Coordinates of C-alpha atoms (C1' of nucleotides) in Angstrom, one line a residue:
Chain A
M17 CA -23.5 37.4 0.5
S18 CA -23.6 40.7 2.3
E19 CA -20.4 42.6 2.7
H20 CA -17.1 41.2 1.7
S21 CA -14.4 43.0 3.5
D22 CA -14.9 41.6 7.0
Y23 CA -14.8 38.0 6.1
P24 CA -11.9 35.7 6.9
R25 CA -9.9 34.7 3.8
P26 CA -8.2 31.3 3.7
F27 CA -5.2 30.5 1.5
V28 CA -6.1 28.9 -1.8
T29 CA -3.8 26.5 -3.6
V30 CA -3.9 24.1 -6.4
D31 CA -2.5 20.6 -6.0
L32 CA -1.6 18.4 -8.9
V33 CA -1.8 14.7 -9.4
I34 CA 0.4 14.2 -12.4
F35 CA 0.2 10.7 -13.8
T36 CA 2.5 9.0 -16.2
I37 CA 3.3 5.5 -17.3
A38 CA 6.8 4.4 -16.8
E39 CA 8.6 1.1 -16.1
D40 CA 5.3 -0.7 -16.7
A41 CA 3.6 1.1 -13.9
L42 CA 1.3 4.0 -13.2
Q43 CA 3.5 6.7 -11.6
V44 CA 2.7 9.9 -9.8
L45 CA 5.0 12.9 -9.4
L46 CA 5.9 13.6 -5.8
I47 CA 8.1 16.1 -4.1
E48 CA 10.1 15.5 -1.0
R49 CA 9.3 18.1 1.6
G50 CA 12.4 20.1 2.6
N51 CA 10.7 21.9 5.5
E52 CA 8.3 21.3 8.3
P53 CA 5.5 20.3 8.4
F54 CA 5.9 16.8 7.1
K55 CA 9.7 17.3 6.4
G56 CA 11.0 14.3 4.7
K57 CA 7.6 13.1 3.5
W58 CA 6.4 13.3 0.0
A59 CA 3.8 15.7 -1.3
L60 CA 1.9 16.4 -4.5
P61 CA 3.2 19.4 -6.4
G62 CA 1.1 22.5 -5.9
G63 CA 1.2 26.2 -5.2
F64 CA -0.8 29.3 -4.5
V65 CA -3.4 30.6 -6.9
E66 CA -2.4 34.1 -7.9
I67 CA -5.0 36.8 -7.4
D68 CA -5.7 37.5 -11.1
E69 CA -5.4 33.9 -12.4
A70 CA -8.1 31.4 -13.2
L71 CA -7.9 28.1 -11.4
D72 CA -7.2 26.2 -14.6
E73 CA -4.4 28.6 -15.4
A74 CA -2.9 28.2 -11.9
A75 CA -2.9 24.4 -12.4
A76 CA -1.4 24.8 -15.9
R77 CA 1.3 27.1 -14.6
E78 CA 2.2 24.7 -11.8
L79 CA 2.4 21.9 -14.3
Q80 CA 4.8 23.9 -16.4
E81 CA 6.9 24.8 -13.4
E82 CA 7.1 21.3 -12.1
V83 CA 7.5 19.1 -15.1
G84 CA 7.9 21.6 -17.9
V85 CA 5.0 20.5 -20.0
T86 CA 2.1 22.4 -21.4
N87 CA -0.9 21.4 -23.4
I88 CA -1.6 18.1 -21.8
F89 CA -4.7 16.6 -20.3
L90 CA -5.6 18.5 -17.1
E91 CA -8.9 18.3 -15.3
Q92 CA -10.2 19.6 -12.0
L93 CA -10.7 16.8 -9.6
Y94 CA -12.2 17.9 -6.3
T95 CA -11.6 20.6 -3.7
F96 CA -10.2 19.7 -0.3
G97 CA -10.6 22.1 2.5
D98 CA -10.9 20.5 5.9
P99 CA -9.6 22.8 8.6
G100 CA -6.4 21.3 9.9
R101 CA -5.4 19.6 6.7
D102 CA -2.4 22.0 6.8
P103 CA -1.1 22.7 10.2
R104 CA 0.2 26.1 9.1
G105 CA -3.3 27.6 8.7
R106 CA -6.5 27.3 6.7
V107 CA -5.6 26.2 3.2
I108 CA -8.2 25.2 0.7
S109 CA -6.8 23.3 -2.2
I110 CA -8.4 22.7 -5.6
A111 CA -6.9 19.4 -6.8
Y112 CA -6.3 18.7 -10.5
Y113 CA -5.1 15.6 -12.2
A114 CA -3.0 15.5 -15.3
L115 CA -1.9 12.8 -17.7
T116 CA 1.4 12.9 -19.7
D117 CA 3.7 10.9 -21.7
A118 CA 6.8 10.4 -19.4
M119 CA 9.1 11.3 -22.2
R120 CA 7.7 14.8 -22.6
T121 CA 8.5 15.7 -19.0
R122 CA 11.6 17.1 -17.5
I123 CA 11.3 17.1 -13.7
V124 CA 12.4 20.4 -12.1
A125 CA 12.8 20.5 -8.4
A126 CA 10.7 23.2 -6.7
S127 CA 12.4 25.8 -4.5
D128 CA 11.7 24.1 -1.2
A129 CA 11.9 20.6 -2.5
A130 CA 14.8 18.4 -1.6
D131 CA 13.9 16.0 -4.4
A132 CA 11.2 15.3 -7.0
R133 CA 10.5 12.0 -8.5
W134 CA 8.0 9.6 -10.0
Y135 CA 6.5 7.1 -7.6
P136 CA 4.6 4.0 -8.6
V137 CA 1.1 4.5 -7.4
F138 CA 0.3 0.9 -6.5
D139 CA 3.6 0.2 -4.8
P140 CA 3.3 -0.4 -1.1
E141 CA 6.5 1.6 -0.7
I142 CA 4.4 4.7 -0.9
D143 CA 2.2 3.9 2.1
G144 CA 2.5 6.3 5.0
Q145 CA 5.0 8.5 3.1
L146 CA 2.5 11.1 1.9
A147 CA 2.2 14.5 3.5
F148 CA -1.0 16.4 4.4
D149 CA -4.2 14.7 3.0
H150 CA -2.4 13.8 -0.2
R151 CA -3.1 10.1 0.2
Q152 CA -6.8 10.9 0.0
I153 CA -6.3 13.1 -3.0
L154 CA -4.2 10.5 -4.8
D155 CA -6.8 7.8 -4.1
Y156 CA -9.5 9.9 -5.5
A157 CA -7.5 10.8 -8.6
V158 CA -6.9 7.1 -9.2
W159 CA -10.6 6.4 -8.8
R160 CA -11.5 9.1 -11.3
L161 CA -8.9 7.9 -13.8
R162 CA -10.2 4.4 -13.7
N163 CA -13.7 5.5 -14.3
K164 CA -12.7 7.8 -17.0
I165 CA -10.8 5.4 -19.2
E166 CA -13.7 3.1 -19.2
W167 CA -16.0 5.5 -21.1
T168 CA -13.7 8.0 -22.7
T169 CA -10.6 8.0 -24.8
V170 CA -8.4 9.5 -22.1
G171 CA -5.9 6.7 -22.2
Y172 CA -4.1 8.1 -25.2
E173 CA -2.9 11.0 -23.1
L174 CA -0.4 8.8 -21.4
L175 CA 1.3 7.8 -24.6
P176 CA 3.4 9.5 -27.3
V177 CA 1.7 10.7 -30.4
K178 CA 2.4 7.5 -32.3
F179 CA 1.7 4.3 -30.4
T180 CA 0.8 0.6 -30.9
L181 CA -2.4 -1.0 -29.8
S182 CA -0.4 -3.3 -27.5
E183 CA 1.0 -0.3 -25.7
L184 CA -2.4 1.3 -25.3
Q185 CA -3.8 -2.0 -24.0
R186 CA -1.0 -2.2 -21.5
V187 CA -1.9 1.3 -20.3
Y188 CA -5.4 0.1 -19.6
E189 CA -4.2 -3.0 -17.8
I190 CA -1.8 -0.9 -15.6
I191 CA -4.5 1.5 -14.6
L192 CA -7.3 -1.0 -14.1
Q193 CA -4.9 -3.5 -12.5
R194 CA -6.4 -6.4 -14.3
P195 CA -5.8 -8.2 -17.6
V196 CA -7.7 -7.0 -20.7
D197 CA -8.7 -9.3 -23.6
K198 CA -6.7 -8.4 -26.7
R199 CA -9.3 -8.9 -29.3
N200 CA -12.1 -7.3 -27.4
F201 CA -9.9 -4.4 -26.6
R202 CA -9.0 -3.8 -30.2
K203 CA -12.6 -4.1 -31.3
K204 CA -13.7 -1.5 -28.7
I205 CA -10.9 1.0 -29.3
L206 CA -11.1 0.9 -33.1
G207 CA -14.9 1.0 -32.8
Q208 CA -14.7 4.3 -31.0
G209 CA -13.4 5.9 -34.2
Q210 CA -11.0 8.1 -32.3
I211 CA -7.9 6.5 -33.6
R212 CA -6.2 6.8 -36.9
E213 CA -4.2 3.9 -38.4
L214 CA -0.9 5.0 -39.7
N215 CA 1.1 3.5 -42.6
E216 CA 4.0 2.9 -40.3
T217 CA 5.2 0.1 -38.1
R218 CA 7.6 -0.1 -35.3
S219 CA 10.0 -3.0 -35.1
D220 CA 10.8 -3.6 -31.5
G221 CA 13.2 -6.6 -31.4
A222 CA 12.9 -10.1 -32.8
H223 CA 9.1 -10.0 -33.4
R224 CA 6.6 -9.1 -36.0
P225 CA 6.5 -5.2 -36.2
A226 CA 3.5 -3.5 -34.7
R227 CA 1.4 -1.1 -36.7
L228 CA 1.4 2.5 -35.3
Y229 CA -1.7 4.5 -34.6
S230 CA -2.4 8.1 -33.6
F231 CA -5.2 9.8 -31.8
K232 CA -7.6 11.9 -34.0
K233 CA -7.7 15.3 -32.4
P234 CA -11.2 16.7 -32.6
Chain B
M15 CA 4.7 26.0 -1.1
S16 CA 7.3 28.2 0.6
E17 CA 6.0 30.8 3.0
H18 CA 2.4 31.4 3.6
S19 CA 2.0 34.9 5.0
D20 CA 2.8 37.0 2.0
Y21 CA 0.3 35.3 -0.4
P22 CA -2.9 36.9 -1.6
R23 CA -6.0 35.4 -0.2
P24 CA -9.2 35.3 -2.1
F25 CA -12.6 35.1 -0.6
V26 CA -14.0 31.6 -0.5
T27 CA -17.7 30.9 -0.7
V28 CA -19.9 27.9 -1.2
D29 CA -22.8 28.1 -3.6
L30 CA -25.7 25.7 -3.5
V31 CA -27.8 24.3 -6.3
I32 CA -30.8 23.0 -4.4
F33 CA -33.1 20.9 -6.5
T34 CA -36.6 19.7 -5.8
I35 CA -39.5 18.4 -7.7
A36 CA -42.7 20.5 -7.6
E37 CA -45.5 21.2 -10.0
D38 CA -44.3 18.4 -12.2
A39 CA -41.0 20.1 -12.8
L40 CA -37.4 20.2 -11.6
Q41 CA -37.0 23.3 -9.6
V42 CA -34.0 25.1 -8.3
L43 CA -33.9 27.6 -5.4
L44 CA -33.0 31.1 -6.4
I45 CA -32.7 34.3 -4.4
E46 CA -33.4 37.7 -5.8
R47 CA -30.5 40.0 -5.3
G48 CA -31.4 43.1 -3.3
N49 CA -28.0 44.8 -3.9
E50 CA -25.6 45.5 -6.6
P51 CA -24.0 43.8 -8.5
F52 CA -26.8 42.1 -10.4
K53 CA -29.5 43.8 -8.3
G54 CA -32.8 42.3 -9.4
K55 CA -31.3 39.2 -10.9
W56 CA -31.6 35.8 -9.3
A57 CA -28.7 34.0 -7.7
L58 CA -28.0 30.6 -6.2
P59 CA -27.9 30.7 -2.4
G60 CA -24.5 30.7 -0.9
G61 CA -22.2 32.2 1.6
F62 CA -18.7 32.5 3.0
V63 CA -16.8 29.6 4.4
E64 CA -16.0 30.2 8.0
I65 CA -12.4 29.9 9.0
D66 CA -12.8 26.8 11.1
E67 CA -15.4 25.0 9.1
A68 CA -15.1 22.2 6.6
L69 CA -16.4 22.8 3.1
D70 CA -19.2 20.2 3.5
E71 CA -20.1 21.8 6.8
A72 CA -20.4 25.2 5.2
A73 CA -22.6 23.9 2.5
A74 CA -24.8 22.0 5.1
R75 CA -25.0 25.2 7.2
E76 CA -26.1 27.3 4.2
L77 CA -28.7 24.6 3.4
Q78 CA -30.0 24.8 6.9
E79 CA -30.1 28.6 6.7
E80 CA -31.8 28.8 3.3
V81 CA -34.3 26.1 3.3
G82 CA -34.3 24.8 6.9
V83 CA -33.4 21.2 6.0
T84 CA -30.6 19.0 7.3
N85 CA -29.5 15.5 6.5
I86 CA -30.4 15.5 2.8
F87 CA -28.3 14.6 -0.2
L88 CA -25.5 17.1 -0.6
E89 CA -22.5 16.6 -2.8
Q90 CA -19.6 18.8 -4.0
L91 CA -20.0 19.7 -7.7
Y92 CA -17.1 21.8 -8.9
T93 CA -15.1 24.8 -8.0
F94 CA -15.5 28.0 -9.9
G95 CA -12.9 30.6 -9.6
D96 CA -12.4 32.8 -12.7
P97 CA -11.1 36.2 -11.8
G98 CA -14.0 38.6 -12.6
R99 CA -16.8 36.2 -11.9
D100 CA -17.7 38.5 -9.0
P101 CA -17.1 42.2 -9.8
R102 CA -16.5 43.0 -6.1
G103 CA -13.2 41.0 -5.9
R104 CA -11.7 37.6 -6.2
V105 CA -14.2 35.1 -5.0
I106 CA -13.6 31.4 -5.4
S107 CA -16.8 29.4 -5.0
I108 CA -17.1 25.7 -4.3
A109 CA -20.4 24.7 -5.7
Y110 CA -22.5 21.9 -4.2
Y111 CA -25.8 20.4 -5.2
A112 CA -28.5 19.1 -3.0
L113 CA -31.7 17.2 -3.5
T114 CA -34.7 17.5 -1.3
D115 CA -38.4 16.7 -1.1
A116 CA -40.1 20.0 -1.5
M117 CA -42.4 19.4 1.4
R118 CA -39.6 19.2 3.9
T119 CA -38.3 22.7 3.0
R120 CA -39.4 26.1 4.4
I121 CA -37.8 28.8 2.4
V122 CA -36.2 31.5 4.5
A123 CA -35.1 34.7 2.9
A124 CA -31.5 35.6 3.3
S125 CA -30.5 38.9 4.9
D126 CA -29.9 40.7 1.6
A127 CA -32.4 38.8 -0.4
A128 CA -35.5 40.6 -1.6
D129 CA -37.1 37.3 -2.3
A130 CA -36.4 33.6 -2.6
R131 CA -38.3 31.1 -4.6
W132 CA -38.2 27.9 -6.6
Y133 CA -37.7 28.3 -10.3
P134 CA -38.4 25.6 -12.9
V135 CA -35.0 24.7 -14.3
F136 CA -36.1 24.0 -17.8
D137 CA -38.4 27.0 -18.1
P138 CA -37.1 29.6 -20.6
E139 CA -38.3 32.2 -18.2
I140 CA -35.1 31.7 -16.3
D141 CA -32.9 32.6 -19.2
G142 CA -30.8 35.7 -18.7
Q143 CA -32.1 36.1 -15.2
L144 CA -29.2 34.6 -13.4
A145 CA -26.5 36.6 -11.6
F146 CA -22.7 36.0 -11.8
D147 CA -21.7 32.7 -13.5
H148 CA -24.7 30.9 -11.9
R149 CA -26.1 29.8 -15.3
Q150 CA -22.9 27.9 -15.8
I151 CA -23.1 26.3 -12.3
L152 CA -26.7 25.4 -12.8
D153 CA -26.1 23.8 -16.2
Y154 CA -23.3 21.7 -14.7
A155 CA -25.4 20.6 -11.8
V156 CA -28.2 19.5 -14.1
W157 CA -25.6 17.5 -16.2
R158 CA -24.3 15.8 -13.0
L159 CA -27.8 15.0 -11.8
R160 CA -28.7 13.5 -15.1
N161 CA -25.7 11.3 -15.1
K162 CA -26.1 10.3 -11.5
I163 CA -29.6 9.1 -11.7
E164 CA -28.7 6.8 -14.5
W165 CA -26.3 4.7 -12.4
T166 CA -27.2 5.4 -8.8
T167 CA -30.3 5.5 -6.7
V168 CA -30.2 9.2 -6.1
G169 CA -33.7 9.8 -7.4
Y170 CA -35.3 8.8 -4.1
E171 CA -33.8 11.8 -2.5
L172 CA -36.3 14.0 -4.2
L173 CA -39.3 12.2 -2.8
P174 CA -40.8 11.7 0.6
V175 CA -40.0 8.6 2.6
K176 CA -43.0 6.7 1.2
F177 CA -43.6 6.9 -2.5
T178 CA -45.1 5.1 -5.4
L179 CA -43.2 3.7 -8.4
S180 CA -45.1 6.0 -10.7
E181 CA -44.0 9.0 -8.7
L182 CA -40.4 7.8 -8.9
Q183 CA -40.7 7.2 -12.6
R184 CA -42.0 10.7 -13.1
V185 CA -39.0 12.1 -11.3
Y186 CA -36.8 10.3 -13.8
E187 CA -38.8 11.6 -16.7
I188 CA -38.7 15.2 -15.4
I189 CA -35.0 15.1 -14.9
L190 CA -34.1 13.3 -18.1
Q191 CA -36.7 15.3 -20.1
R192 CA -37.8 12.2 -21.9
P193 CA -40.4 9.5 -21.5
V194 CA -39.5 6.3 -19.6
D195 CA -41.0 2.9 -20.2
K196 CA -43.1 1.8 -17.2
R197 CA -42.3 -1.9 -17.2
N198 CA -38.6 -1.5 -17.9
F199 CA -38.3 1.2 -15.3
R200 CA -40.0 -1.0 -12.6
K201 CA -37.8 -3.9 -13.6
K202 CA -34.6 -1.8 -13.3
I203 CA -35.5 -0.1 -10.0
L204 CA -36.8 -3.2 -8.3
G205 CA -33.7 -5.1 -9.6
Q206 CA -31.4 -2.7 -7.8
G207 CA -32.6 -4.1 -4.5
Q208 CA -32.5 -0.7 -2.9
I209 CA -36.2 -0.3 -2.4
R210 CA -38.5 -2.0 0.1
E211 CA -42.1 -2.8 -0.8
L212 CA -44.5 -1.6 2.0
N213 CA -47.8 -3.2 2.9
E214 CA -49.5 0.1 2.3
T215 CA -51.2 1.7 -0.6
R216 CA -52.2 5.2 -1.4
S217 CA -55.5 6.0 -2.9
D218 CA -55.3 9.1 -5.0
G219 CA -58.7 9.6 -6.6
A220 CA -60.8 7.4 -8.7
H221 CA -58.2 4.8 -9.6
R222 CA -56.7 1.7 -8.4
P223 CA -54.6 2.6 -5.3
A224 CA -50.8 2.5 -5.8
R225 CA -48.5 0.4 -3.6
L226 CA -46.0 2.4 -1.5
Y227 CA -42.3 1.8 -1.4
S228 CA -39.5 3.2 0.7
F229 CA -35.8 3.4 0.2
K230 CA -33.6 0.9 2.1
K231 CA -31.1 3.0 3.9
P232 CA -27.7 1.2 4.0
Chain C
dC28 C1' 13.5 -23.0 -37.7
dC29 C1' 12.6 -21.1 -33.3
dA30 C1' 11.0 -17.6 -30.1
dA31 C1' 8.2 -13.8 -29.4
dA32 C1' 4.8 -10.4 -30.0
dA33 C1' 1.2 -8.9 -33.6
dG34 C1' -3.0 -9.7 -35.5
dT35 C1' -7.6 -11.7 -36.4
dG36 C1' -13.7 -13.8 -35.9
dT37 C1' -17.2 -16.4 -34.0
dT38 C1' -20.2 -17.9 -30.4
dA39 C1' -22.5 -17.4 -26.0
dT40 C1' -24.3 -14.5 -22.5
dG41 C1' -26.5 -10.9 -20.3
dC42 C1' -28.5 -6.4 -20.6
dT43 C1' -31.5 -3.1 -22.8
dT44 C1' -35.4 -2.0 -25.5
dA45 C1' -40.0 -2.4 -27.4
dC46 C1' -44.5 -3.4 -26.8
dA47 C1' -50.3 -4.3 -25.0
dC48 C1' -53.5 -5.8 -22.0
dC49 C1' -56.0 -6.7 -17.5
dC50 C1' -56.8 -4.8 -12.6
dA51 C1' -58.7 -2.1 -8.9
dT52 C1' -60.9 1.8 -7.6
dG53 C1' -64.4 6.1 -7.2
dC54 C1' -67.9 8.1 -9.1
Chain D
dG27 C1' -70.2 0.6 -16.2
dC28 C1' -66.9 3.8 -17.4
dA29 C1' -62.9 6.5 -16.8
dT30 C1' -58.3 6.5 -14.8
dG31 C1' -54.0 5.3 -13.4
dG32 C1' -51.7 0.7 -11.4
dG33 C1' -49.7 -3.3 -12.5
dT34 C1' -47.6 -7.2 -15.2
dG35 C1' -44.1 -10.6 -19.1
dT36 C1' -42.0 -11.9 -23.3
dA37 C1' -39.4 -11.6 -27.4
dA38 C1' -35.8 -9.0 -30.2
dG39 C1' -31.8 -6.5 -30.6
dC40 C1' -27.5 -5.1 -29.0
dA41 C1' -23.4 -4.9 -26.5
dT42 C1' -20.0 -7.4 -23.7
dA43 C1' -17.2 -11.5 -22.7
dA44 C1' -14.9 -15.7 -23.7
dC45 C1' -11.9 -18.0 -26.4
dA46 C1' -7.2 -20.1 -30.0
dC47 C1' -4.7 -20.0 -33.8
dT48 C1' -1.9 -17.9 -37.7
dT49 C1' 1.4 -14.2 -39.1
dT50 C1' 5.7 -11.7 -39.3
dT51 C1' 9.9 -10.7 -37.9
dG52 C1' 15.1 -11.2 -36.0
dG53 C1' 18.4 -14.1 -34.7

DNA sequence: CCAAAAGTGTTATGCTTACACCCATGC
DNA sequence: GCATGGGTGTAAGCATAACACTTTTGG
């Protein structure tokens, strides 16, 4: 690095892949674009990184602005910067992904957004509807999430504080898109020692009530 | 994203963690800083992203400029962008890591570099000598490399085209910083089906000559 | 008493680990 | 013939995968 001042400076944004589980599906928050380019298409929420703000802070701020939640799982994913990914100019975007319980969010439309909504990730309806390179970003986020739940405890982040093991198992099945064996699942999850058994049950209709659990925060 | 033109634009660079194996150690390429800030300290090679250049291209170009190699393993690592990481201004850096056979490289000093050299990564000599947040970047790169060699075939990238299994095993031991069982290692590597047995041996002194192998490019 | 989800153990299989001796060569 | 690294197989332990019935509740 020699001298700074004469170098071209691209725009830098953060884009967010915000996942939740709702209606028995993995959902991602998308915003309908109100302006060109890609008017009428759907885009991941995002925004510019302020000059005095860390990248994680920018992502957390966007998260707060878009869905009104703080303090949820948020991790840097990858940085996308192909020239031409945004027809308006050189925009480098640091993508993050976040996991939240759907009930904690309140979706707030962004200023230039005609609409914001949850979209089922694996629904073919979404194909061809994404703006910019956001299909690529979303695919990468799904790939990371799938890997991550196999060897970490990140699945809890999609559920409320108190949950049943069946609910957690369903989260895994929805993300992995394959059935999971009930007994092996319980053995594995309980064996991780990250989950606390509560002295409460939830009665959810005409069945045996399920025991509630919560995640042990470290 | 509303209007572009009125947003602050940080500088964007790529930084490279270039690994090689030499003198029975994992080495990283560092450049002695000739100017303030951090004059006299050692920094990872890096440079600005040109306005019409993809991030991967910028990283590959730096690699070519610094060590004169092309077409080696190069992967995006993480993006570092804390305000204050560079005292000269807001600089967001996309870190990459690369793996190369030491013999393929010819180290070329950068324009403002007093010196460039390989440093042993696990040598305490390196402590406190790194400029900017480059200690953090290096630590993260080592962590990624360690994970990656456990479940991929990336180890080959640090060796010449033809190599012996003992050499490959030593690469693993050096990276993981622990001994590896010879028979289990050979079983695992050969079982991956990514390596071709050559009809050649290398005689390396007063011992039984070792059979040579090469990596099957996909 | 019926329907529906909750809950619970054992066996088989495959993968990972531990471990010790003979082989081929140069000097 | 000796020193040195190259090369080889088997048994034990551990983790993963497959699999079916009983329990508890509301209606």
